[in-house]
Short mmCIF file of C-alpha atoms in Angstrom, two decimals:
data_model
loop_
_atom_site.label_atom_id
_atom_site.label_comp_id
_atom_site.label_asym_id
_atom_site.label_seq_id
_atom_site.Cartn_x
_atom_site.Cartn_y
_atom_site.Cartn_z
CA MET A 1 11.81 -37.15 -21.74
CA LYS A 2 10.24 -35.35 -25.37
CA ILE A 3 11.50 -36.46 -28.75
CA LEU A 4 11.18 -35.64 -32.12
CA MET A 5 11.74 -38.85 -34.41
CA ILE A 6 11.93 -37.20 -38.24
CA ASP A 7 10.92 -40.73 -39.16
CA ASP A 8 8.33 -43.68 -38.10
CA THR A 9 8.24 -46.22 -41.08
CA THR A 10 11.19 -48.27 -40.71
CA THR A 11 11.29 -51.60 -39.08
CA LEU A 12 14.37 -50.01 -36.66
CA ASN A 13 12.31 -46.62 -37.00
CA MET A 14 8.96 -48.75 -35.66
CA ALA A 15 10.62 -50.40 -33.12
CA LEU A 16 11.96 -47.08 -31.37
CA LYS A 17 9.14 -45.38 -31.62
CA ASP A 18 7.08 -47.90 -29.70
CA ALA A 19 9.97 -49.11 -27.49
CA PHE A 20 9.91 -45.15 -26.66
CA ILE A 21 6.40 -44.71 -26.02
CA GLN A 22 6.74 -47.72 -23.98
CA LYS A 23 8.87 -46.00 -22.29
CA GLY A 24 7.08 -43.30 -20.83
CA TRP A 25 8.92 -40.85 -22.62
CA THR A 26 6.64 -38.19 -25.60
CA VAL A 27 7.14 -39.10 -28.96
CA THR A 28 6.34 -36.56 -31.82
CA VAL A 29 7.42 -37.78 -35.42
CA ALA A 30 8.27 -35.18 -38.11
CA ASN A 31 7.17 -37.57 -41.79
CA THR A 32 10.22 -34.60 -43.11
CA ASP A 33 9.91 -35.28 -46.96
CA LEU A 34 13.58 -35.28 -47.34
CA ASN A 35 13.69 -33.84 -50.85
CA ASP A 36 11.06 -31.52 -50.62
CA SER A 37 13.79 -28.38 -48.91
CA GLN A 38 10.20 -25.99 -47.54
CA SER A 39 9.02 -29.90 -45.33
CA ILE A 40 12.94 -29.85 -44.35
CA LEU A 41 12.86 -26.49 -42.75
CA ASP A 42 9.40 -26.77 -41.43
CA THR A 43 10.86 -29.15 -39.05
CA GLU A 44 12.10 -26.84 -37.48
CA LYS A 45 9.22 -26.00 -35.81
CA TYR A 46 9.76 -28.34 -33.51
CA ALA A 47 12.88 -27.24 -32.04
CA ASP A 48 11.59 -25.77 -29.08
CA ASP A 49 9.35 -28.64 -27.51
CA VAL A 50 11.78 -31.47 -27.55
CA ASP A 51 14.67 -32.53 -25.98
CA ILE A 52 16.20 -34.27 -28.60
CA CYS A 53 15.81 -35.02 -31.90
CA LEU A 54 16.94 -38.53 -34.02
CA ASN A 55 17.85 -38.38 -36.89
CA ASN A 56 17.12 -41.16 -38.68
CA MET A 57 15.63 -41.08 -41.70
CA TYR A 58 18.27 -40.79 -44.53
CA THR A 59 17.44 -40.50 -48.53
CA PRO A 60 19.98 -39.41 -51.50
CA SER A 61 20.35 -36.26 -53.18
CA ASN A 62 18.34 -35.84 -55.74
CA THR A 63 19.90 -32.80 -56.91
CA GLN A 64 23.32 -30.80 -56.60
CA GLU A 65 22.26 -30.05 -52.67
CA LYS A 66 23.76 -31.43 -49.22
CA HIS A 67 20.65 -34.61 -48.75
CA GLY A 68 18.40 -33.08 -46.27
CA GLN A 69 19.30 -35.68 -43.93
CA ALA A 70 22.82 -33.55 -43.34
CA ARG A 71 20.49 -30.29 -43.69
CA ILE A 72 18.67 -31.28 -40.90
CA SER A 73 21.30 -31.54 -38.69
CA ASP A 74 22.49 -28.21 -39.35
CA ILE A 75 18.85 -27.14 -39.04
CA PHE A 76 19.15 -28.68 -35.68
CA LEU A 77 22.90 -27.50 -35.05
CA ASP A 78 22.08 -23.97 -35.90
CA LYS A 79 18.60 -24.03 -33.73
CA TRP A 80 20.15 -25.72 -30.31
CA ASP A 81 23.56 -23.53 -31.06
CA LEU A 82 25.00 -23.93 -27.34
CA ASN A 83 22.85 -25.87 -25.74
CA SER A 84 23.90 -28.81 -23.70
CA VAL A 85 20.35 -29.92 -22.83
CA LYS A 86 19.60 -30.79 -25.75
CA TYR A 87 20.50 -33.60 -27.55
CA ILE A 88 21.05 -35.07 -31.20
CA ILE A 89 21.20 -38.14 -32.98
CA ASN A 90 22.43 -39.03 -36.07
CA MET A 91 22.05 -42.65 -38.26
CA ILE A 92 24.92 -42.69 -40.47
CA ASP A 93 25.22 -45.38 -42.89
CA MET A 94 28.45 -47.07 -42.17
CA SER A 95 29.59 -46.90 -45.75
CA ALA A 96 30.50 -43.25 -43.77
CA LEU A 97 33.31 -45.49 -42.62
CA ILE A 98 34.25 -47.65 -45.68
CA ASN A 99 37.08 -46.81 -48.01
CA ALA A 100 36.17 -46.08 -51.40
CA GLU A 101 37.86 -49.04 -52.87
CA ASP A 102 36.60 -51.58 -50.08
CA TYR A 103 32.86 -49.63 -50.90
CA LYS A 104 30.52 -52.27 -52.95
CA GLY A 105 27.46 -50.89 -52.88
CA ASP A 106 25.99 -47.51 -54.00
CA LYS A 107 28.52 -44.48 -54.53
CA GLN A 108 26.07 -41.94 -53.66
CA VAL A 109 24.98 -43.75 -50.88
CA ARG A 110 28.57 -42.90 -49.45
CA LEU A 111 29.39 -39.92 -50.75
CA ASP A 112 26.78 -38.12 -48.75
CA ASN A 113 27.58 -40.41 -45.89
CA VAL A 114 30.94 -39.47 -45.95
CA MET A 115 30.16 -35.58 -46.06
CA PHE A 116 28.05 -36.06 -43.05
CA ASN A 117 30.24 -37.44 -41.40
CA ALA A 118 32.79 -35.29 -41.76
CA MET A 119 30.39 -31.82 -41.08
CA THR A 120 29.36 -33.34 -37.61
CA THR A 121 32.30 -34.80 -36.52
CA VAL A 122 34.15 -31.20 -36.43
CA PHE A 123 30.18 -29.99 -34.45
CA ASN A 124 31.11 -32.68 -32.09
CA ALA A 125 35.07 -31.52 -31.66
CA ARG A 126 33.59 -27.97 -30.52
CA ALA A 127 33.65 -28.21 -26.93
CA GLU A 128 29.46 -26.29 -26.22
CA GLY A 129 26.64 -27.88 -26.76
CA PRO A 130 24.42 -29.69 -28.39
CA ASN A 131 25.62 -32.80 -27.59
CA VAL A 132 25.95 -34.33 -31.00
CA CYS A 133 25.71 -38.53 -31.22
CA ASN A 134 27.29 -40.39 -34.67
CA ALA A 135 25.82 -43.49 -34.66
CA TYR A 136 27.49 -45.58 -37.74
CA MET A 137 25.40 -48.25 -38.88
CA ASP A 138 23.25 -50.46 -40.57
CA ARG A 139 20.15 -49.85 -40.29
CA ASP A 140 18.53 -53.26 -41.80
CA SER A 141 20.03 -55.25 -39.10
CA MET A 142 20.40 -55.07 -35.41
CA ILE A 143 16.83 -54.66 -34.66
CA GLU A 144 16.45 -55.63 -32.07
CA ALA A 145 19.92 -54.63 -30.46
CA HIS A 146 19.73 -50.62 -31.75
CA VAL A 147 16.47 -50.57 -29.49
CA LYS A 148 17.67 -51.79 -26.78
CA LEU A 149 21.03 -49.68 -27.24
CA PHE A 150 19.12 -46.26 -28.28
CA CYS A 151 16.97 -46.86 -25.05
CA HIS A 152 20.13 -47.25 -23.18
CA VAL A 153 21.57 -44.26 -24.66
CA ILE A 154 18.78 -41.68 -24.06
CA GLU A 155 17.89 -42.94 -20.54
CA ASN A 156 20.71 -42.02 -19.51
CA CYS A 157 21.57 -39.19 -21.20
CA ILE A 158 21.72 -36.96 -18.82
CA THR A 159 24.84 -38.27 -17.19
CA VAL A 160 26.95 -39.78 -20.63
CA TRP A 161 26.43 -39.30 -23.54
CA PRO A 162 28.09 -40.86 -26.10
CA SER A 163 29.86 -38.85 -29.37
CA GLN A 164 30.28 -41.52 -30.85
CA LEU A 165 28.52 -45.00 -31.88
CA VAL A 166 30.37 -47.91 -34.47
CA LEU A 167 27.79 -50.64 -34.20
CA ASN A 168 28.96 -54.08 -35.45
CA LYS A 169 26.96 -56.84 -35.88
CA PRO A 170 29.77 -59.10 -33.32
CA LEU A 171 32.23 -61.56 -35.67
CA GLY A 172 31.47 -64.23 -36.45
CA ALA A 173 27.57 -63.64 -36.09
CA VAL A 174 24.79 -65.77 -38.16
CA ALA A 175 23.01 -63.02 -40.09
CA MET B 1 30.39 -66.07 -18.68
CA LYS B 2 33.88 -65.58 -17.39
CA ILE B 3 35.76 -62.21 -17.73
CA VAL B 4 39.22 -60.73 -16.83
CA ILE B 5 39.44 -57.54 -15.03
CA THR B 6 42.66 -55.77 -15.20
CA GLY B 7 41.83 -52.46 -11.83
CA HIS B 8 39.41 -54.18 -10.04
CA LYS B 9 39.32 -53.23 -7.32
CA THR B 10 38.97 -49.38 -8.05
CA GLY B 11 36.65 -46.79 -10.04
CA LEU B 12 35.20 -48.32 -13.33
CA GLY B 13 37.20 -52.05 -13.13
CA GLU B 14 34.88 -52.16 -9.50
CA TYR B 15 31.82 -51.39 -10.91
CA VAL B 16 32.13 -53.56 -13.66
CA SER B 17 33.28 -56.78 -11.41
CA ASP B 18 30.43 -56.40 -8.73
CA ALA B 19 28.15 -56.16 -11.92
CA MET B 20 28.69 -58.92 -14.34
CA ILE B 21 29.97 -61.28 -10.36
CA ALA B 22 26.04 -59.97 -9.26
CA GLN B 23 24.65 -61.42 -12.53
CA GLY B 24 25.89 -64.60 -11.60
CA HIS B 25 28.89 -64.97 -13.87
CA THR B 26 32.95 -65.85 -13.77
CA VAL B 27 35.30 -62.92 -13.08
CA ASN B 28 38.84 -62.73 -12.92
CA GLY B 29 40.13 -59.42 -11.27
CA TYR B 30 43.37 -58.04 -11.26
CA SER B 31 44.80 -55.60 -9.37
CA ARG B 32 48.37 -53.44 -8.04
CA SER B 33 46.26 -53.41 -4.41
CA THR B 34 45.90 -57.34 -4.95
CA GLY B 35 50.07 -57.83 -6.24
CA TYR B 36 49.30 -57.51 -10.21
CA ASP B 37 50.78 -55.03 -11.47
CA ILE B 38 50.73 -54.92 -15.70
CA ASN B 39 53.98 -52.77 -15.69
CA ASP B 40 55.80 -56.33 -14.43
CA ALA B 41 56.13 -58.48 -18.20
CA ASP B 42 55.67 -61.68 -15.83
CA VAL B 43 52.10 -60.62 -13.97
CA ARG B 44 51.13 -60.06 -17.94
CA ASP B 45 51.99 -63.30 -18.45
CA ALA B 46 50.52 -64.94 -15.56
CA ILE B 47 46.96 -63.34 -16.71
CA LEU B 48 46.81 -64.49 -19.56
CA LEU B 49 48.85 -67.60 -19.14
CA GLU B 50 45.52 -68.04 -16.04
CA ASN B 51 42.76 -66.40 -18.22
CA ILE B 52 43.59 -68.22 -21.97
CA ASP B 53 39.91 -69.16 -21.52
CA ALA B 54 37.46 -66.91 -20.84
CA ASP B 55 35.02 -65.14 -22.58
CA VAL B 56 35.85 -61.01 -22.20
CA PHE B 57 38.48 -59.47 -20.73
CA PHE B 58 38.09 -55.88 -20.36
CA ASN B 59 41.78 -54.18 -20.60
CA ASN B 60 40.88 -51.36 -17.58
CA ALA B 61 43.79 -50.37 -15.72
CA TYR B 62 46.53 -48.09 -17.00
CA GLY B 63 49.98 -48.90 -16.57
CA ARG B 64 51.67 -45.82 -15.07
CA MET B 65 49.26 -44.18 -12.19
CA HIS B 66 50.67 -40.89 -11.81
CA VAL B 67 50.61 -38.41 -15.36
CA ASP B 68 53.94 -36.47 -13.80
CA PHE B 69 56.98 -38.29 -15.14
CA ASP B 70 59.23 -36.83 -11.81
CA ASP B 71 56.54 -39.10 -9.73
CA MET B 72 56.93 -42.15 -12.08
CA PRO B 73 58.82 -45.42 -10.14
CA ASP B 74 61.96 -46.09 -12.70
CA HIS B 75 60.49 -48.94 -14.08
CA TRP B 76 57.20 -46.61 -14.92
CA LYS B 77 59.86 -45.01 -16.71
CA ARG B 78 61.34 -47.53 -18.97
CA GLY B 79 58.10 -45.96 -20.89
CA GLU B 80 56.34 -49.60 -20.13
CA ASN B 81 52.55 -49.39 -20.84
CA GLY B 82 51.99 -51.72 -19.44
CA GLN B 83 47.92 -51.93 -20.80
CA LEU B 84 49.09 -52.05 -24.17
CA LYS B 85 52.26 -54.66 -23.59
CA LEU B 86 48.76 -56.97 -22.06
CA LEU B 87 46.08 -55.44 -24.87
CA GLU B 88 48.72 -56.94 -27.71
CA GLN B 89 48.70 -60.01 -25.35
CA PHE B 90 45.28 -60.55 -26.01
CA CYS B 91 44.94 -59.90 -29.08
CA ASP B 92 47.10 -62.48 -30.30
CA ALA B 93 46.45 -65.21 -27.86
CA TRP B 94 42.94 -64.99 -29.27
CA LYS B 95 43.38 -63.66 -32.98
CA GLY B 96 41.17 -65.35 -34.93
CA ARG B 97 38.66 -66.14 -32.14
CA THR B 98 35.13 -64.49 -33.41
CA ASP B 99 33.93 -66.05 -29.61
CA LYS B 100 36.57 -63.55 -27.90
CA TYR B 101 35.89 -59.54 -26.86
CA ILE B 102 38.25 -57.03 -25.59
CA LEU B 103 36.67 -53.65 -23.50
CA HIS B 104 39.51 -51.49 -23.81
CA SER B 105 39.05 -49.05 -21.60
CA GLY B 106 40.42 -45.57 -23.78
CA SER B 107 40.25 -42.71 -23.09
CA LYS B 108 38.50 -39.26 -24.92
CA ILE B 109 41.72 -37.54 -24.64
CA VAL B 110 42.77 -39.12 -28.52
CA TYR B 111 40.46 -36.91 -30.14
CA LYS B 112 41.62 -33.90 -27.85
CA ASN B 113 44.35 -31.21 -29.59
CA ILE B 114 45.88 -30.57 -26.66
CA GLN B 115 49.76 -32.37 -26.78
CA LYS B 116 51.35 -29.38 -25.30
CA ILE B 117 49.61 -29.82 -22.13
CA LYS B 118 52.95 -31.72 -20.71
CA GLN B 119 51.08 -33.18 -17.75
CA VAL B 120 49.38 -36.16 -20.58
CA LYS B 121 51.40 -36.24 -23.00
CA THR B 122 52.53 -39.59 -21.90
CA TYR B 123 48.38 -40.75 -21.07
CA ARG B 124 47.81 -39.35 -24.75
CA ILE B 125 50.11 -41.33 -26.48
CA ASP B 126 49.60 -44.17 -24.07
CA LYS B 127 45.64 -44.41 -24.94
CA MET B 128 46.25 -43.10 -28.46
CA ASP B 129 49.05 -46.37 -28.71
CA CYS B 130 46.05 -48.51 -27.45
CA SER B 131 43.82 -47.01 -29.90
CA ALA B 132 46.33 -47.69 -32.69
CA LEU B 133 47.11 -51.30 -31.20
CA ILE B 134 42.65 -52.05 -31.64
CA LYS B 135 42.53 -50.59 -35.50
CA THR B 136 45.13 -52.75 -37.19
CA TYR B 137 42.76 -56.02 -35.54
CA ILE B 138 40.02 -54.29 -36.36
CA ASP B 139 40.19 -53.52 -39.49
CA ALA B 140 42.40 -57.33 -39.77
CA GLY B 141 38.55 -57.78 -38.97
CA LEU B 142 39.36 -62.17 -37.97
CA GLY B 143 38.73 -61.22 -34.03
CA PRO B 144 38.22 -61.35 -31.08
CA ASN B 145 36.39 -58.40 -31.85
CA ILE B 146 37.18 -55.63 -29.89
CA CYS B 147 35.41 -52.28 -28.86
CA ASP B 148 37.27 -48.73 -28.19
CA PHE B 149 35.44 -47.62 -25.83
CA SER B 150 36.91 -44.16 -24.79
CA MET B 151 35.24 -41.96 -21.63
CA GLY B 152 35.20 -38.16 -20.95
CA MET B 153 36.73 -37.77 -17.28
CA PHE B 154 34.94 -39.07 -14.25
CA ASP B 155 35.71 -39.42 -10.69
CA THR B 156 38.24 -41.91 -10.43
CA PRO B 157 41.27 -41.25 -8.88
CA MET B 158 42.64 -40.89 -11.45
CA ALA B 159 40.96 -37.70 -12.16
CA ASP B 160 42.13 -36.37 -8.77
CA VAL B 161 45.05 -34.30 -11.30
CA TRP B 162 42.95 -31.57 -12.97
CA PRO B 163 41.48 -28.43 -12.23
CA ASP B 164 38.10 -28.97 -10.06
CA TYR B 165 36.70 -26.60 -12.85
CA PHE B 166 36.70 -30.06 -15.11
CA ILE B 167 33.05 -31.59 -15.51
CA ARG B 168 33.39 -35.21 -14.05
CA GLY B 169 31.26 -37.59 -14.83
CA LYS B 170 30.29 -40.98 -11.86
CA VAL B 171 31.97 -44.45 -12.38
CA GLU B 172 28.21 -45.94 -12.53
CA ASP B 173 26.81 -44.34 -15.86
CA TYR B 174 29.84 -45.08 -17.47
CA GLY B 175 30.03 -48.87 -15.96
CA LYS B 176 26.45 -49.48 -17.02
CA THR B 177 26.70 -48.60 -19.51
CA MET B 178 29.51 -51.47 -20.57
CA VAL B 179 27.63 -53.52 -18.60
CA MET B 180 25.23 -53.51 -21.07
CA PHE B 181 27.68 -53.49 -23.95
CA ILE B 182 29.15 -56.48 -22.59
CA ASN B 183 25.92 -58.59 -22.08
CA ASN B 184 24.33 -57.48 -25.72
CA LYS B 185 28.02 -58.84 -27.12
CA GLU B 186 26.13 -61.54 -29.28
CA THR B 187 24.38 -59.73 -31.48
CA ILE B 188 25.55 -55.90 -31.20
CA TRP B 189 29.49 -54.97 -30.55
CA PRO B 190 30.78 -51.29 -30.99
CA LYS B 191 33.70 -51.26 -32.23
CA GLU B 192 34.57 -47.50 -31.50
CA ALA B 193 32.38 -46.15 -28.67
CA VAL B 194 32.90 -42.59 -26.94
CA PHE B 195 31.85 -41.46 -24.61
CA ASP B 196 31.32 -38.16 -22.65
CA ASN B 197 29.45 -36.50 -19.96
CA PRO B 198 26.90 -33.96 -21.09
CA GLY B 199 27.11 -30.77 -21.03
CA ARG B 200 31.28 -31.17 -21.80
CA VAL B 201 33.55 -28.15 -20.60
CA GLU B 202 32.78 -24.85 -20.35
CA PHE B 203 35.87 -23.37 -22.26
CA GLY B 204 38.41 -25.61 -24.36
CA PRO B 205 41.66 -27.01 -24.07
CA LEU B 206 43.27 -23.86 -24.84
CA GLU B 207 42.05 -21.91 -22.21
CA LEU B 208 41.78 -24.25 -19.66
CA ALA B 209 45.68 -24.58 -20.46
CA LYS B 210 46.72 -20.21 -20.28
CA ARG B 211 44.38 -21.10 -17.36
CA GLU B 212 46.61 -23.70 -15.85
CA GLY B 213 49.66 -21.74 -16.73
CA TRP B 214 50.39 -25.00 -18.70
CA VAL B 215 51.51 -22.90 -22.38
#
């Protein structure tokens, strides 16, 4: 399995990278600067050599343009159009699923993620490849559990694939 | 842990039941073939009563066996959706219990716009009703923990009503993901999971419907 990770600097992303390597998978890290258009466009060069793009980094947009994570998704959706043996995992902030009036965090973060969610969900309604998984999550928590789950998903990607995962802490779990 | 499974004698229910027993857990299984038809209200009451102290309820069995109304026994035609009723009974009984978990066998069909295909209309509506009920309990945020696990098509007897050219996954591929969810339930619990066979179908539902003469 050849995996492209957009980032490997956060606690979760570092843990994922280590786990993937332990599984014997080939990991390439793009280290894309999501506020730099050229850096985003350059990420396309990895597309031919990997099976999976783990779109695992979000930074708020510093312009009026679509934010960087959404643009990465665009690039791979386009590059892998109709290719059913390619996979994209979009890690989407849970704020994408929260009503505006109930959300207490940064408005821009929520808006970016709502837009990203809408864009990729529309794609997911199609019947052609690539295979896209939208994983809604809090990226700063449940590190071990997230690692275990994503390893399972990737390990089984040839036979079964989640188009959508809403990953919560169980109710009542200690933070 | 103690797990209640409906439809434990075939397909996904059988796989999860066998896997959990092999891990040393207690499984209480209920299937039509062993005398438990979840479309019967008395049977549902008995299942709940016997398992109020369980940790996990795998709401797997779908009440109506055939999607064609004409072939249905009379009591199914009354509009009973046994899976929905049993789901509601467990949700009510476990209301406010954050230590209880319900894993619901849903269908990806709820995400598809194929309501014009009459053969699966009832099935789709039944599954949508379940998903809607689950959403109300999840939104309340009180417990129990519920996962609406929607799946694509795989090789169970229920899939026989579909044309051969539909891609079918294998029971064990879906089953092992469910087992993983149950085993990790105290650290991560997906409220919603949509799984399908990678590669998708070769053509869209409208084209499929035309080929089958359904529209």
